[in-house]
Amino acid sequence: MHLISIGKLRAEAAQYPDVSRQIQEWHGVIKNAEWQSLEDVRQIFRDAEAVGNFTVFNIKGNAYRLIVGIDYEEGVIYYKYFLTHAEYNKDKWKNDPYY
């Protein structure tokens, strides 16, 4: 899978130094993935879930949420948001027109 906006993800996640290793590991996994569906994603990230048109990953024991859009046919992941659990629960990200 090809990730669009890895630079933006790294910049936003840099606010939280305790997650740099998890972000690097996540990116390493997705670079080699050939997912065709959410079920394929869940083979590796069992807590990943579809919310609206997004896929949400729990990062660092659910302390953070990584929100992406996945185009399975094209093999592309579009980074959208990196949020703390508290920010995620405010649901402001659901105002995104893609949601």
Coordinates of N, CA and C in Angstrom, one line a residue:
M1 N 0.9 -1.2 0.0 CA 0.0 0.0 0.0 C 0.9 1.2 0.0
H2 N 0.4 2.2 -0.7 CA 1.2 3.5 -0.7 C 0.5 4.5 0.1
L3 N 1.2 5.2 1.1 CA 0.6 6.1 2.0 C 0.8 7.6 1.4
I4 N -0.3 8.3 1.2 CA -0.2 9.7 0.8 C -0.2 10.5 2.1
S5 N 0.8 11.4 2.1 CA 0.9 12.4 3.3 C 1.6 11.8 4.5
I6 N 2.6 11.0 4.3 CA 3.4 10.5 5.4 C 4.1 11.6 6.1
G7 N 4.5 12.7 5.4 CA 5.1 13.8 6.0 C 4.2 14.5 7.0
K8 N 2.9 14.7 6.6 CA 1.9 15.3 7.4 C 1.7 14.4 8.7
L9 N 1.6 13.1 8.5 CA 1.4 12.2 9.6 C 2.5 12.4 10.6
R10 N 3.8 12.3 10.1 CA 4.9 12.4 11.0 C 4.9 13.8 11.7
A11 N 4.6 14.8 11.0 CA 4.6 16.2 11.6 C 3.5 16.3 12.7
E12 N 2.4 15.7 12.5 CA 1.3 15.8 13.5 C 1.6 14.9 14.7
A13 N 2.1 13.7 14.4 CA 2.4 12.8 15.5 C 3.6 13.2 16.3
A14 N 4.5 14.1 15.7 CA 5.6 14.6 16.4 C 5.3 15.3 17.7
Q15 N 4.0 15.8 17.8 CA 3.5 16.5 19.0 C 3.5 15.5 20.2
Y16 N 3.5 14.3 19.9 CA 3.4 13.2 20.9 C 4.6 12.3 20.8
P17 N 5.8 12.6 21.4 CA 7.0 11.8 21.2 C 6.9 10.4 21.6
D18 N 5.9 10.1 22.4 CA 5.7 8.7 22.9 C 5.2 7.7 21.9
V19 N 4.8 8.2 20.7 CA 4.3 7.4 19.6 C 5.1 7.2 18.4
S20 N 6.3 7.8 18.4 CA 7.1 7.8 17.2 C 7.4 6.4 16.7
R21 N 7.8 5.5 17.7 CA 8.1 4.1 17.3 C 6.8 3.4 16.7
Q22 N 5.7 3.6 17.3 CA 4.4 3.0 16.8 C 4.1 3.5 15.4
I23 N 4.3 4.7 15.2 CA 4.0 5.3 13.8 C 5.0 4.7 12.8
Q24 N 6.2 4.6 13.1 CA 7.2 4.0 12.2 C 6.9 2.5 12.0
E25 N 6.5 1.8 13.0 CA 6.1 0.4 12.8 C 4.9 0.2 12.0
W26 N 3.9 1.1 12.2 CA 2.6 1.0 11.4 C 3.0 1.3 9.9
H27 N 3.8 2.3 9.7 CA 4.1 2.7 8.3 C 4.9 1.5 7.7
G28 N 5.8 0.9 8.4 CA 6.6 -0.2 7.9 C 5.7 -1.4 7.5
V29 N 4.6 -1.6 8.2 CA 3.7 -2.7 7.9 C 2.9 -2.4 6.7
I30 N 2.3 -1.1 6.6 CA 1.5 -0.8 5.5 C 2.2 -0.7 4.2
K31 N 3.5 -0.4 4.2 CA 4.3 -0.3 3.0 C 4.3 -1.7 2.3
N32 N 4.3 -2.7 3.0 CA 4.4 -4.1 2.5 C 3.1 -4.8 2.3
A33 N 2.0 -4.1 2.8 CA 0.7 -4.7 2.7 C 0.1 -4.7 1.3
E34 N -0.8 -5.7 1.1 CA -1.5 -5.7 -0.2 C -3.0 -6.0 0.1
W35 N -3.6 -5.1 0.9 CA -4.9 -5.3 1.4 C -5.9 -5.1 0.3
Q36 N -7.0 -6.0 0.4 CA -8.1 -5.9 -0.5 C -9.4 -5.6 0.2
S37 N -9.4 -5.6 1.5 CA -10.6 -5.3 2.3 C -10.2 -5.0 3.7
L38 N -11.2 -4.6 4.5 CA -11.0 -4.3 5.9 C -10.6 -5.6 6.6
E39 N -11.1 -6.7 6.2 CA -10.8 -8.0 6.8 C -9.3 -8.3 6.7
D40 N -8.7 -7.9 5.5 CA -7.3 -8.1 5.4 C -6.5 -7.2 6.4
V41 N -7.0 -6.0 6.6 CA -6.4 -5.1 7.5 C -6.4 -5.7 8.9
R42 N -7.6 -6.2 9.3 CA -7.8 -6.8 10.6 C -6.9 -8.1 10.8
Q43 N -6.4 -8.7 9.8 CA -5.5 -9.8 10.0 C -4.2 -9.3 10.7
I44 N -3.9 -8.1 10.5 CA -2.7 -7.5 11.2 C -3.0 -6.6 12.3
F45 N -4.0 -5.7 12.1 CA -4.4 -4.7 13.1 C -5.9 -5.1 13.5
R46 N -6.0 -6.0 14.4 CA -7.3 -6.6 14.8 C -8.3 -5.6 15.3
D47 N -7.8 -4.4 15.8 CA -8.8 -3.4 16.3 C -9.2 -2.4 15.3
A48 N -8.6 -2.5 14.1 CA -9.0 -1.5 13.0 C -10.5 -1.6 12.8
E49 N -11.1 -0.4 12.5 CA -12.5 -0.4 12.3 C -12.9 0.6 11.2
A50 N -14.0 0.3 10.5 CA -14.5 1.3 9.6 C -15.5 2.2 10.3
V51 N -15.3 3.5 10.1 CA -16.1 4.5 10.7 C -16.5 5.5 9.6
G52 N -17.7 5.5 9.1 CA -18.0 6.2 7.9 C -17.2 5.6 6.8
N53 N -16.6 6.5 6.0 CA -15.7 6.1 4.9 C -14.3 6.0 5.3
F54 N -14.0 6.1 6.6 CA -12.6 6.1 7.1 C -12.3 4.7 7.7
T55 N -11.0 4.4 7.9 CA -10.6 3.3 8.7 C -9.8 3.9 9.8
V56 N -10.1 3.4 11.0 CA -9.5 4.0 12.3 C -8.7 2.9 12.9
F57 N -7.4 3.3 13.2 CA -6.4 2.4 13.9 C -6.2 2.9 15.3
N58 N -6.2 2.0 16.2 CA -5.8 2.4 17.6 C -4.3 2.3 17.7
I59 N -3.8 3.4 18.2 CA -2.3 3.5 18.4 C -1.9 3.6 19.9
K60 N -1.0 2.8 20.2 CA -0.4 2.8 21.6 C -1.5 2.5 22.6
G61 N -2.1 1.4 22.5 CA -3.1 0.9 23.5 C -4.3 1.8 23.5
N62 N -4.7 2.3 22.4 CA -5.9 3.1 22.3 C -5.8 4.5 22.8
A63 N -4.6 5.0 23.1 CA -4.4 6.3 23.6 C -4.5 7.3 22.4
Y64 N -4.3 6.9 21.2 CA -4.3 7.7 20.0 C -5.1 7.0 18.9
R65 N -5.6 7.8 18.0 CA -6.4 7.2 16.9 C -5.8 7.8 15.6
L66 N -5.5 6.9 14.7 CA -5.0 7.2 13.3 C -6.1 7.0 12.4
I67 N -6.5 8.0 11.7 CA -7.7 7.9 10.8 C -7.2 8.1 9.3
V68 N -7.6 7.1 8.5 CA -7.2 7.2 7.1 C -8.3 6.8 6.2
G69 N -8.2 7.1 4.9 CA -9.1 6.6 3.9 C -8.3 5.6 3.1
I70 N -8.9 4.4 2.8 CA -8.2 3.4 2.0 C -8.9 3.1 0.7
D71 N -8.1 3.2 -0.4 CA -8.6 2.8 -1.7 C -8.0 1.5 -2.0
Y72 N -8.7 0.4 -1.7 CA -8.2 -0.9 -1.9 C -7.9 -1.3 -3.3
E73 N -8.7 -0.8 -4.3 CA -8.4 -1.1 -5.7 C -7.1 -0.5 -6.2
E74 N -6.8 0.7 -5.7 CA -5.6 1.4 -6.2 C -4.4 1.1 -5.3
G75 N -4.6 0.6 -4.1 CA -3.5 0.3 -3.2 C -3.0 1.5 -2.5
V76 N -3.9 2.5 -2.2 CA -3.5 3.8 -1.6 C -4.2 4.0 -0.3
I77 N -3.4 4.5 0.6 CA -3.9 4.9 1.9 C -3.8 6.5 2.0
Y78 N -4.8 7.2 2.3 CA -4.8 8.6 2.4 C -4.8 9.0 3.9
Y79 N -3.8 9.5 4.4 CA -3.7 10.0 5.8 C -4.7 11.1 6.0
K80 N -5.5 11.1 7.1 CA -6.4 12.2 7.3 C -6.2 12.8 8.7
Y81 N -6.2 12.0 9.8 CA -6.0 12.6 11.1 C -5.3 11.7 12.1
F82 N -4.5 12.4 13.0 CA -3.9 11.7 14.1 C -4.4 12.4 15.3
L83 N -5.1 11.7 16.2 CA -5.8 12.4 17.3 C -5.6 11.6 18.6
T84 N -5.6 12.4 19.7 CA -5.6 11.7 21.0 C -7.0 11.0 21.1
H85 N -7.1 10.1 22.0 CA -8.4 9.5 22.3 C -9.5 10.5 22.6
A86 N -9.1 11.5 23.4 CA -10.1 12.6 23.8 C -10.5 13.4 22.6
E87 N -9.6 13.8 21.8 CA -9.9 14.5 20.5 C -10.8 13.7 19.6
Y88 N -10.5 12.5 19.5 CA -11.3 11.6 18.7 C -12.8 11.6 19.1
N89 N -12.9 11.5 20.4 CA -14.3 11.4 21.0 C -15.1 12.7 20.8
K90 N -14.5 13.8 20.6 CA -15.2 15.0 20.3 C -15.9 15.0 19.0
D91 N -15.5 14.1 18.1 CA -16.2 13.8 16.8 C -16.0 15.0 15.8
K92 N -15.2 15.9 16.0 CA -15.0 17.0 15.0 C -14.5 16.5 13.7
W93 N -13.7 15.4 13.7 CA -13.2 14.9 12.5 C -14.3 14.3 11.6
K94 N -15.5 14.1 12.2 CA -16.6 13.6 11.4 C -17.2 14.6 10.5
N95 N -16.8 15.9 10.7 CA -17.2 17.0 9.8 C -16.5 17.0 8.5
D96 N -15.5 16.1 8.3 CA -14.8 16.0 7.1 C -15.8 15.5 6.0
P97 N -15.8 16.2 4.8 CA -16.8 15.8 3.8 C -16.6 14.4 3.3
Y98 N -15.5 13.8 3.4 CA -15.3 12.4 3.0 C -16.0 11.4 4.0
Y99 N -16.2 11.9 5.2 CA -16.8 11.0 6.2 C -18.1 10.4 5.7

